[in-house]
Amino acid sequence: AAAAAAAADGGGGDAPASPAPAGDTGDTEGIWEQQLEELEALQASGEKLNDTQKNKLKKLKKKKKEKEAKGDGDAPGKSKGPKVSAAVLKMQEELRLREEAAAAAAAEEEARLAKEKAEEEAAAAAEAEAEAKRAAKREKERLKKEKLRAEGKLLTAKQKAEKAKMEAMREQLLQRADSSGALDVDAGAPPKRTLIDDRKKKKEMLERKKAQEEERRAAEEAAAKAAADAAAKAAKEAAAKAA
């Protein structure tokens, strides 16, 4: 480019060029063709030419056309198209290679982004499936507890203790009834009961046992109802919060 600029500046005057000495026509022709190639390469690189360089380039192109026209007249078989200089061809090849490299890099980046997106979508789908399974398991456990609570089988620690206490009392009453046929028997006292008294005592014992059983059942039902109400209230509050 510097050589082209220097050549253009040096040959841009209005004074006619000195005629080339005889025998130097080939050298002079090689010089102006080289200057033309350099100016064309400079222009192809995107650098702005000054007026002198523009005029020089115009003259050299004209001279090249005249030469080609003359050559076509001498050799009809030659192509009439303008000859592209080696410098221009080199610039065009470099531009093509840069464009191909940029296109390859863009395609590689696009493929990488597509792969990342596919991996993220697969991970999100797997997480959603796992969460759905966890939610189904929690719902199953909740329904199981609701069923046990409705049946009176899901008791608090206090309710379990009360139930165990009542069961123990019931067992004790049954054992005493089976062994002696009456409650609160004084082992040291002689038997003074008549048959009627024994029957009366047994009847009272059975009635008391029945009353205790009814009380126990009522207590269990009340506890189950209270637990069910509490569970329903908690579920309602949870649903309200979720909404």
PDB file of C-alpha atoms in Angstrom:
ATOM      1  CA  ALA A   1       0.000   0.000   0.000  1.00  0.00           C
ATOM      2  CA  ALA A   2       2.833   2.355   0.858  1.00  0.00           C
ATOM      3  CA  ALA A   3       4.492   1.540  -2.409  1.00  0.00           C
ATOM      4  CA  ALA A   4       1.209   2.132  -4.231  1.00  0.00           C
ATOM      5  CA  ALA A   5       0.766   5.467  -2.488  1.00  0.00           C
ATOM      6  CA  ALA A   6       4.307   6.469  -3.265  1.00  0.00           C
ATOM      7  CA  ALA A   7       3.952   5.373  -6.837  1.00  0.00           C
ATOM      8  CA  ALA A   8       0.673   7.216  -7.202  1.00  0.00           C
ATOM      9  CA  ASP A   9       2.024  10.405  -5.646  1.00  0.00           C
ATOM     10  CA  GLY A  10       5.148  10.300  -7.766  1.00  0.00           C
ATOM     11  CA  GLY A  11       3.335   9.756 -11.025  1.00  0.00           C
ATOM     12  CA  GLY A  12       0.266  11.913 -10.511  1.00  0.00           C
ATOM     13  CA  GLY A  13       1.588  15.187 -12.106  1.00  0.00           C
ATOM     14  CA  ASP A  14       0.386  16.702 -15.343  1.00  0.00           C
ATOM     15  CA  ALA A  15       3.808  16.554 -17.033  1.00  0.00           C
ATOM     16  CA  PRO A  16       3.928  13.835 -19.637  1.00  0.00           C
ATOM     17  CA  ALA A  17       5.939  10.802 -18.733  1.00  0.00           C
ATOM     18  CA  SER A  18       9.357  10.522 -20.338  1.00  0.00           C
ATOM     19  CA  PRO A  19       9.413   7.973 -23.080  1.00  0.00           C
ATOM     20  CA  ALA A  20      10.992   4.721 -22.111  1.00  0.00           C
ATOM     21  CA  PRO A  21      14.335   3.998 -23.669  1.00  0.00           C
ATOM     22  CA  ALA A  22      14.436   1.423 -26.372  1.00  0.00           C
ATOM     23  CA  GLY A  23      14.740  -2.031 -24.929  1.00  0.00           C
ATOM     24  CA  ASP A  24      13.131  -1.047 -21.576  1.00  0.00           C
ATOM     25  CA  THR A  25       9.510  -1.418 -22.719  1.00  0.00           C
ATOM     26  CA  GLY A  26       9.070  -4.678 -20.805  1.00  0.00           C
ATOM     27  CA  ASP A  27      10.436  -3.192 -17.570  1.00  0.00           C
ATOM     28  CA  THR A  28       8.269  -0.065 -17.833  1.00  0.00           C
ATOM     29  CA  GLU A  29       5.218  -2.179 -18.547  1.00  0.00           C
ATOM     30  CA  GLY A  30       5.958  -4.386 -15.560  1.00  0.00           C
ATOM     31  CA  ILE A  31       6.251  -1.326 -13.319  1.00  0.00           C
ATOM     32  CA  TRP A  32       2.896   0.212 -14.210  1.00  0.00           C
ATOM     33  CA  GLU A  33       1.171  -3.167 -13.945  1.00  0.00           C
ATOM     34  CA  GLN A  34       2.683  -3.613 -10.490  1.00  0.00           C
ATOM     35  CA  GLN A  35       1.495  -0.117  -9.542  1.00  0.00           C
ATOM     36  CA  LEU A  36      -1.991  -1.004 -10.781  1.00  0.00           C
ATOM     37  CA  GLU A  37      -2.067  -4.187  -8.688  1.00  0.00           C
ATOM     38  CA  GLU A  38      -0.921  -2.314  -5.594  1.00  0.00           C
ATOM     39  CA  LEU A  39      -3.537   0.418  -6.039  1.00  0.00           C
ATOM     40  CA  GLU A  40      -6.283  -2.149  -6.628  1.00  0.00           C
ATOM     41  CA  ALA A  41      -5.197  -4.081  -3.520  1.00  0.00           C
ATOM     42  CA  LEU A  42      -5.164  -0.849  -1.527  1.00  0.00           C
ATOM     43  CA  GLN A  43      -8.674  -0.043  -2.715  1.00  0.00           C
ATOM     44  CA  ALA A  44      -9.901  -3.612  -1.980  1.00  0.00           C
ATOM     45  CA  SER A  45      -8.573  -3.396   1.575  1.00  0.00           C
ATOM     46  CA  GLY A  46     -11.047  -0.587   2.266  1.00  0.00           C
ATOM     47  CA  GLU A  47      -8.488   2.176   2.597  1.00  0.00           C
ATOM     48  CA  LYS A  48      -9.600   5.487   1.129  1.00  0.00           C
ATOM     49  CA  LEU A  49      -7.554   6.691  -1.837  1.00  0.00           C
ATOM     50  CA  ASN A  50      -6.595  10.318  -2.253  1.00  0.00           C
ATOM     51  CA  ASP A  51      -7.249  12.226  -5.453  1.00  0.00           C
ATOM     52  CA  THR A  52      -3.790  11.589  -6.849  1.00  0.00           C
ATOM     53  CA  GLN A  53      -4.116   7.858  -6.246  1.00  0.00           C
ATOM     54  CA  LYS A  54      -7.599   7.815  -7.778  1.00  0.00           C
ATOM     55  CA  ASN A  55      -6.359   9.588 -10.920  1.00  0.00           C
ATOM     56  CA  LYS A  56      -3.388   7.271 -11.135  1.00  0.00           C
ATOM     57  CA  LEU A  57      -5.617   4.209 -10.754  1.00  0.00           C
ATOM     58  CA  LYS A  58      -7.976   5.507 -13.428  1.00  0.00           C
ATOM     59  CA  LYS A  59      -5.138   6.087 -15.886  1.00  0.00           C
ATOM     60  CA  LEU A  60      -3.594   2.701 -15.200  1.00  0.00           C
ATOM     61  CA  LYS A  61      -6.923   0.919 -15.684  1.00  0.00           C
ATOM     62  CA  LYS A  62      -7.398   2.758 -18.957  1.00  0.00           C
ATOM     63  CA  LYS A  63      -3.934   1.780 -20.011  1.00  0.00           C
ATOM     64  CA  LYS A  64      -4.665  -1.828 -19.066  1.00  0.00           C
ATOM     65  CA  LYS A  65      -7.850  -1.808 -21.148  1.00  0.00           C
ATOM     66  CA  GLU A  66      -5.981  -0.414 -24.117  1.00  0.00           C
ATOM     67  CA  LYS A  67      -3.384  -3.108 -23.754  1.00  0.00           C
ATOM     68  CA  GLU A  68      -6.042  -5.827 -23.482  1.00  0.00           C
ATOM     69  CA  ALA A  69      -7.872  -4.434 -26.503  1.00  0.00           C
ATOM     70  CA  LYS A  70      -4.660  -4.439 -28.449  1.00  0.00           C
ATOM     71  CA  GLY A  71      -3.884  -7.946 -27.264  1.00  0.00           C
ATOM     72  CA  ASP A  72      -7.335  -9.136 -28.289  1.00  0.00           C
ATOM     73  CA  GLY A  73      -6.736  -7.757 -31.752  1.00  0.00           C
ATOM     74  CA  ASP A  74      -3.442  -9.602 -31.980  1.00  0.00           C
ATOM     75  CA  ALA A  75      -4.777 -12.840 -30.483  1.00  0.00           C
ATOM     76  CA  PRO A  76      -8.488 -13.372 -31.182  1.00  0.00           C
ATOM     77  CA  GLY A  77      -8.587 -16.541 -29.096  1.00  0.00           C
ATOM     78  CA  LYS A  78      -7.923 -14.745 -25.807  1.00  0.00           C
ATOM     79  CA  SER A  79     -10.687 -13.839 -23.370  1.00  0.00           C
ATOM     80  CA  LYS A  80     -11.962 -10.276 -23.492  1.00  0.00           C
ATOM     81  CA  GLY A  81     -12.725 -10.164 -19.759  1.00  0.00           C
ATOM     82  CA  PRO A  82     -10.610  -7.978 -17.475  1.00  0.00           C
ATOM     83  CA  LYS A  83      -7.742  -9.712 -15.751  1.00  0.00           C
ATOM     84  CA  VAL A  84      -7.951  -9.758 -11.944  1.00  0.00           C
ATOM     85  CA  SER A  85      -4.671  -9.004 -10.255  1.00  0.00           C
ATOM     86  CA  ALA A  86      -3.012 -11.470  -7.896  1.00  0.00           C
ATOM     87  CA  ALA A  87      -3.300  -9.036  -4.990  1.00  0.00           C
ATOM     88  CA  VAL A  88      -7.064  -8.731  -5.479  1.00  0.00           C
ATOM     89  CA  LEU A  89      -7.413 -12.495  -5.717  1.00  0.00           C
ATOM     90  CA  LYS A  90      -5.465 -12.860  -2.483  1.00  0.00           C
ATOM     91  CA  MET A  91      -7.688 -10.335  -0.718  1.00  0.00           C
ATOM     92  CA  GLN A  92     -10.802 -12.121  -1.994  1.00  0.00           C
ATOM     93  CA  GLU A  93      -9.495 -15.482  -0.803  1.00  0.00           C
ATOM     94  CA  GLU A  94      -8.699 -14.103   2.650  1.00  0.00           C
ATOM     95  CA  LEU A  95     -12.180 -12.597   2.856  1.00  0.00           C
ATOM     96  CA  ARG A  96     -13.741 -15.923   1.851  1.00  0.00           C
ATOM     97  CA  LEU A  97     -11.737 -17.803   4.475  1.00  0.00           C
ATOM     98  CA  ARG A  98     -12.743 -15.316   7.173  1.00  0.00           C
ATOM     99  CA  GLU A  99     -16.410 -15.662   6.237  1.00  0.00           C
ATOM    100  CA  GLU A 100     -16.184 -19.461   6.307  1.00  0.00           C
ATOM    101  CA  ALA A 101     -14.488 -19.395   9.722  1.00  0.00           C
ATOM    102  CA  ALA A 102     -17.149 -17.031  11.085  1.00  0.00           C
ATOM    103  CA  ALA A 103     -19.942 -19.252   9.734  1.00  0.00           C
ATOM    104  CA  ALA A 104     -18.348 -22.369  11.263  1.00  0.00           C
ATOM    105  CA  ALA A 105     -17.966 -20.628  14.641  1.00  0.00           C
ATOM    106  CA  ALA A 106     -21.599 -19.472  14.545  1.00  0.00           C
ATOM    107  CA  ALA A 107     -22.799 -22.998  13.712  1.00  0.00           C
ATOM    108  CA  GLU A 108     -20.708 -24.453  16.541  1.00  0.00           C
ATOM    109  CA  GLU A 109     -22.092 -21.921  19.032  1.00  0.00           C
ATOM    110  CA  GLU A 110     -25.648 -22.618  17.885  1.00  0.00           C
ATOM    111  CA  ALA A 111     -25.119 -26.368  18.348  1.00  0.00           C
ATOM    112  CA  ARG A 112     -23.681 -25.803  21.834  1.00  0.00           C
ATOM    113  CA  LEU A 113     -26.639 -23.649  22.877  1.00  0.00           C
ATOM    114  CA  ALA A 114     -29.099 -26.212  21.489  1.00  0.00           C
ATOM    115  CA  LYS A 115     -27.378 -28.979  23.460  1.00  0.00           C
ATOM    116  CA  GLU A 116     -27.450 -26.939  26.670  1.00  0.00           C
ATOM    117  CA  LYS A 117     -31.146 -26.181  26.160  1.00  0.00           C
ATOM    118  CA  ALA A 118     -31.939 -29.866  25.586  1.00  0.00           C
ATOM    119  CA  GLU A 119     -30.028 -30.855  28.736  1.00  0.00           C
ATOM    120  CA  GLU A 120     -31.817 -28.205  30.802  1.00  0.00           C
ATOM    121  CA  GLU A 121     -35.218 -29.324  29.507  1.00  0.00           C
ATOM    122  CA  ALA A 122     -34.402 -32.976  30.285  1.00  0.00           C
ATOM    123  CA  ALA A 123     -33.289 -32.075  33.819  1.00  0.00           C
ATOM    124  CA  ALA A 124     -36.437 -30.005  34.374  1.00  0.00           C
ATOM    125  CA  ALA A 125     -38.625 -32.881  33.154  1.00  0.00           C
ATOM    126  CA  ALA A 126     -36.861 -35.339  35.470  1.00  0.00           C
ATOM    127  CA  GLU A 127     -37.278 -32.984  38.434  1.00  0.00           C
ATOM    128  CA  ALA A 128     -40.960 -32.474  37.625  1.00  0.00           C
ATOM    129  CA  GLU A 129     -41.486 -36.240  37.483  1.00  0.00           C
ATOM    130  CA  ALA A 130     -39.707 -36.736  40.815  1.00  0.00           C
ATOM    131  CA  GLU A 131     -41.775 -33.965  42.414  1.00  0.00           C
ATOM    132  CA  ALA A 132     -44.975 -35.536  41.071  1.00  0.00           C
ATOM    133  CA  LYS A 133     -44.005 -38.859  42.665  1.00  0.00           C
ATOM    134  CA  ARG A 134     -43.254 -37.163  45.990  1.00  0.00           C
ATOM    135  CA  ALA A 135     -46.581 -35.335  45.877  1.00  0.00           C
ATOM    136  CA  ALA A 136     -48.429 -38.592  45.118  1.00  0.00           C
ATOM    137  CA  LYS A 137     -46.712 -40.278  48.059  1.00  0.00           C
ATOM    138  CA  ARG A 138     -47.613 -37.424  50.409  1.00  0.00           C
ATOM    139  CA  GLU A 139     -51.228 -37.542  49.234  1.00  0.00           C
ATOM    140  CA  LYS A 140     -51.356 -41.301  49.790  1.00  0.00           C
ATOM    141  CA  GLU A 141     -50.036 -40.899  53.339  1.00  0.00           C
ATOM    142  CA  ARG A 142     -52.539 -38.134  54.009  1.00  0.00           C
ATOM    143  CA  LEU A 143     -55.477 -40.249  52.826  1.00  0.00           C
ATOM    144  CA  LYS A 144     -54.252 -43.173  54.919  1.00  0.00           C
ATOM    145  CA  LYS A 145     -54.121 -41.006  58.026  1.00  0.00           C
ATOM    146  CA  GLU A 146     -57.557 -39.584  57.264  1.00  0.00           C
ATOM    147  CA  LYS A 147     -58.970 -43.101  57.030  1.00  0.00           C
ATOM    148  CA  LEU A 148     -57.349 -44.171  60.299  1.00  0.00           C
ATOM    149  CA  ARG A 149     -58.542 -41.003  61.970  1.00  0.00           C
ATOM    150  CA  ALA A 150     -62.101 -41.585  60.742  1.00  0.00           C
ATOM    151  CA  GLU A 151     -61.963 -45.157  62.055  1.00  0.00           C
ATOM    152  CA  GLY A 152     -60.654 -43.959  65.404  1.00  0.00           C
ATOM    153  CA  LYS A 153     -57.344 -45.745  64.934  1.00  0.00           C
ATOM    154  CA  LEU A 154     -55.190 -42.656  64.632  1.00  0.00           C
ATOM    155  CA  LEU A 155     -54.920 -41.520  68.247  1.00  0.00           C
ATOM    156  CA  THR A 156     -52.722 -39.088  70.062  1.00  0.00           C
ATOM    157  CA  ALA A 157     -50.425 -40.265  72.827  1.00  0.00           C
ATOM    158  CA  LYS A 158     -52.970 -39.180  75.439  1.00  0.00           C
ATOM    159  CA  GLN A 159     -55.803 -40.957  73.636  1.00  0.00           C
ATOM    160  CA  LYS A 160     -53.718 -44.111  73.359  1.00  0.00           C
ATOM    161  CA  ALA A 161     -53.004 -43.998  77.097  1.00  0.00           C
ATOM    162  CA  GLU A 162     -56.704 -43.573  77.881  1.00  0.00           C
ATOM    163  CA  LYS A 163     -57.591 -46.450  75.598  1.00  0.00           C
ATOM    164  CA  ALA A 164     -54.985 -48.704  77.189  1.00  0.00           C
ATOM    165  CA  LYS A 165     -56.256 -47.760  80.632  1.00  0.00           C
ATOM    166  CA  MET A 166     -59.843 -48.601  79.683  1.00  0.00           C
ATOM    167  CA  GLU A 167     -58.777 -51.886  78.135  1.00  0.00           C
ATOM    168  CA  ALA A 168     -56.931 -52.787  81.319  1.00  0.00           C
ATOM    169  CA  MET A 169     -59.962 -51.935  83.444  1.00  0.00           C
ATOM    170  CA  ARG A 170     -62.181 -53.980  81.173  1.00  0.00           C
ATOM    171  CA  GLU A 171     -59.855 -56.958  81.346  1.00  0.00           C
ATOM    172  CA  GLN A 172     -59.675 -56.658  85.099  1.00  0.00           C
ATOM    173  CA  LEU A 173     -63.462 -56.591  85.400  1.00  0.00           C
ATOM    174  CA  LEU A 174     -63.797 -59.636  83.195  1.00  0.00           C
ATOM    175  CA  GLN A 175     -61.221 -61.556  85.188  1.00  0.00           C
ATOM    176  CA  ARG A 176     -62.851 -60.684  88.494  1.00  0.00           C
ATOM    177  CA  ALA A 177     -66.282 -61.585  87.163  1.00  0.00           C
ATOM    178  CA  ASP A 178     -65.065 -64.930  85.877  1.00  0.00           C
ATOM    179  CA  SER A 179     -63.166 -65.813  89.048  1.00  0.00           C
ATOM    180  CA  SER A 180     -65.573 -64.788  91.798  1.00  0.00           C
ATOM    181  CA  GLY A 181     -68.805 -63.846  90.063  1.00  0.00           C
ATOM    182  CA  ALA A 182     -68.926 -60.559  91.956  1.00  0.00           C
ATOM    183  CA  LEU A 183     -66.953 -57.356  92.500  1.00  0.00           C
ATOM    184  CA  ASP A 184     -65.153 -56.320  95.663  1.00  0.00           C
ATOM    185  CA  VAL A 185     -65.239 -59.746  97.309  1.00  0.00           C
ATOM    186  CA  ASP A 186     -63.760 -59.950 100.811  1.00  0.00           C
ATOM    187  CA  ALA A 187     -61.675 -63.100 100.704  1.00  0.00           C
ATOM    188  CA  GLY A 188     -61.464 -63.333 104.513  1.00  0.00           C
ATOM    189  CA  ALA A 189     -65.206 -63.048 105.144  1.00  0.00           C
ATOM    190  CA  PRO A 190     -67.359 -66.146 105.224  1.00  0.00           C
ATOM    191  CA  PRO A 191     -69.825 -66.589 102.365  1.00  0.00           C
ATOM    192  CA  LYS A 192     -73.069 -64.920 103.419  1.00  0.00           C
ATOM    193  CA  ARG A 193     -74.610 -64.234 100.043  1.00  0.00           C
ATOM    194  CA  THR A 194     -77.697 -66.019  99.016  1.00  0.00           C
ATOM    195  CA  LEU A 195     -78.377 -67.093  95.470  1.00  0.00           C
ATOM    196  CA  ILE A 196     -80.581 -64.065  94.983  1.00  0.00           C
ATOM    197  CA  ASP A 197     -77.852 -61.743  96.236  1.00  0.00           C
ATOM    198  CA  ASP A 198     -75.336 -63.350  93.897  1.00  0.00           C
ATOM    199  CA  ARG A 199     -77.647 -62.905  90.945  1.00  0.00           C
ATOM    200  CA  LYS A 200     -78.296 -59.311  91.960  1.00  0.00           C
ATOM    201  CA  LYS A 201     -74.588 -58.619  92.257  1.00  0.00           C
ATOM    202  CA  LYS A 202     -73.904 -60.213  88.909  1.00  0.00           C
ATOM    203  CA  LYS A 203     -76.649 -58.138  87.329  1.00  0.00           C
ATOM    204  CA  GLU A 204     -75.264 -54.951  88.876  1.00  0.00           C
ATOM    205  CA  MET A 205     -71.772 -55.902  87.743  1.00  0.00           C
ATOM    206  CA  LEU A 206     -72.963 -56.511  84.194  1.00  0.00           C
ATOM    207  CA  GLU A 207     -74.876 -53.243  84.162  1.00  0.00           C
ATOM    208  CA  ARG A 208     -71.825 -51.412  85.485  1.00  0.00           C
ATOM    209  CA  LYS A 209     -69.636 -53.144  82.946  1.00  0.00           C
ATOM    210  CA  LYS A 210     -72.072 -52.218  80.184  1.00  0.00           C
ATOM    211  CA  ALA A 211     -72.131 -48.604  81.357  1.00  0.00           C
ATOM    212  CA  GLN A 212     -68.336 -48.499  81.434  1.00  0.00           C
ATOM    213  CA  GLU A 213     -68.170 -49.988  77.960  1.00  0.00           C
ATOM    214  CA  GLU A 214     -70.634 -47.408  76.669  1.00  0.00           C
ATOM    215  CA  GLU A 215     -68.636 -44.629  78.323  1.00  0.00           C
ATOM    216  CA  ARG A 216     -65.449 -45.963  76.779  1.00  0.00           C
ATOM    217  CA  ARG A 217     -67.057 -46.192  73.353  1.00  0.00           C
ATOM    218  CA  ALA A 218     -68.473 -42.696  73.691  1.00  0.00           C
ATOM    219  CA  ALA A 219     -65.061 -41.392  74.729  1.00  0.00           C
ATOM    220  CA  GLU A 220     -63.411 -43.073  71.744  1.00  0.00           C
ATOM    221  CA  GLU A 221     -66.035 -41.730  69.360  1.00  0.00           C
ATOM    222  CA  ALA A 222     -65.672 -38.246  70.812  1.00  0.00           C
ATOM    223  CA  ALA A 223     -61.888 -38.457  70.505  1.00  0.00           C
ATOM    224  CA  ALA A 224     -62.134 -39.720  66.920  1.00  0.00           C
ATOM    225  CA  LYS A 225     -64.614 -36.983  66.032  1.00  0.00           C
ATOM    226  CA  ALA A 226     -62.412 -34.325  67.598  1.00  0.00           C
ATOM    227  CA  ALA A 227     -59.384 -35.663  65.726  1.00  0.00           C
ATOM    228  CA  ALA A 228     -61.327 -35.763  62.441  1.00  0.00           C
ATOM    229  CA  ASP A 229     -62.582 -32.207  62.971  1.00  0.00           C
ATOM    230  CA  ALA A 230     -59.070 -31.032  63.723  1.00  0.00           C
ATOM    231  CA  ALA A 231     -57.724 -32.776  60.618  1.00  0.00           C
ATOM    232  CA  ALA A 232     -60.473 -31.303  58.448  1.00  0.00           C
ATOM    233  CA  LYS A 233     -59.782 -27.851  59.831  1.00  0.00           C
ATOM    234  CA  ALA A 234     -56.050 -28.250  59.221  1.00  0.00           C
ATOM    235  CA  ALA A 235     -56.677 -29.477  55.667  1.00  0.00           C
ATOM    236  CA  LYS A 236     -59.001 -26.557  55.012  1.00  0.00           C
ATOM    237  CA  GLU A 237     -56.427 -24.060  56.308  1.00  0.00           C
ATOM    238  CA  ALA A 238     -53.710 -25.729  54.212  1.00  0.00           C
ATOM    239  CA  ALA A 239     -55.898 -25.553  51.110  1.00  0.00           C
ATOM    240  CA  ALA A 240     -56.646 -21.885  51.788  1.00  0.00           C
ATOM    241  CA  LYS A 241     -52.935 -21.122  52.136  1.00  0.00           C
ATOM    242  CA  ALA A 242     -52.144 -23.060  48.948  1.00  0.00           C
ATOM    243  CA  ALA A 243     -54.809 -21.120  47.029  1.00  0.00           C
TER     244      ALA A 243
END
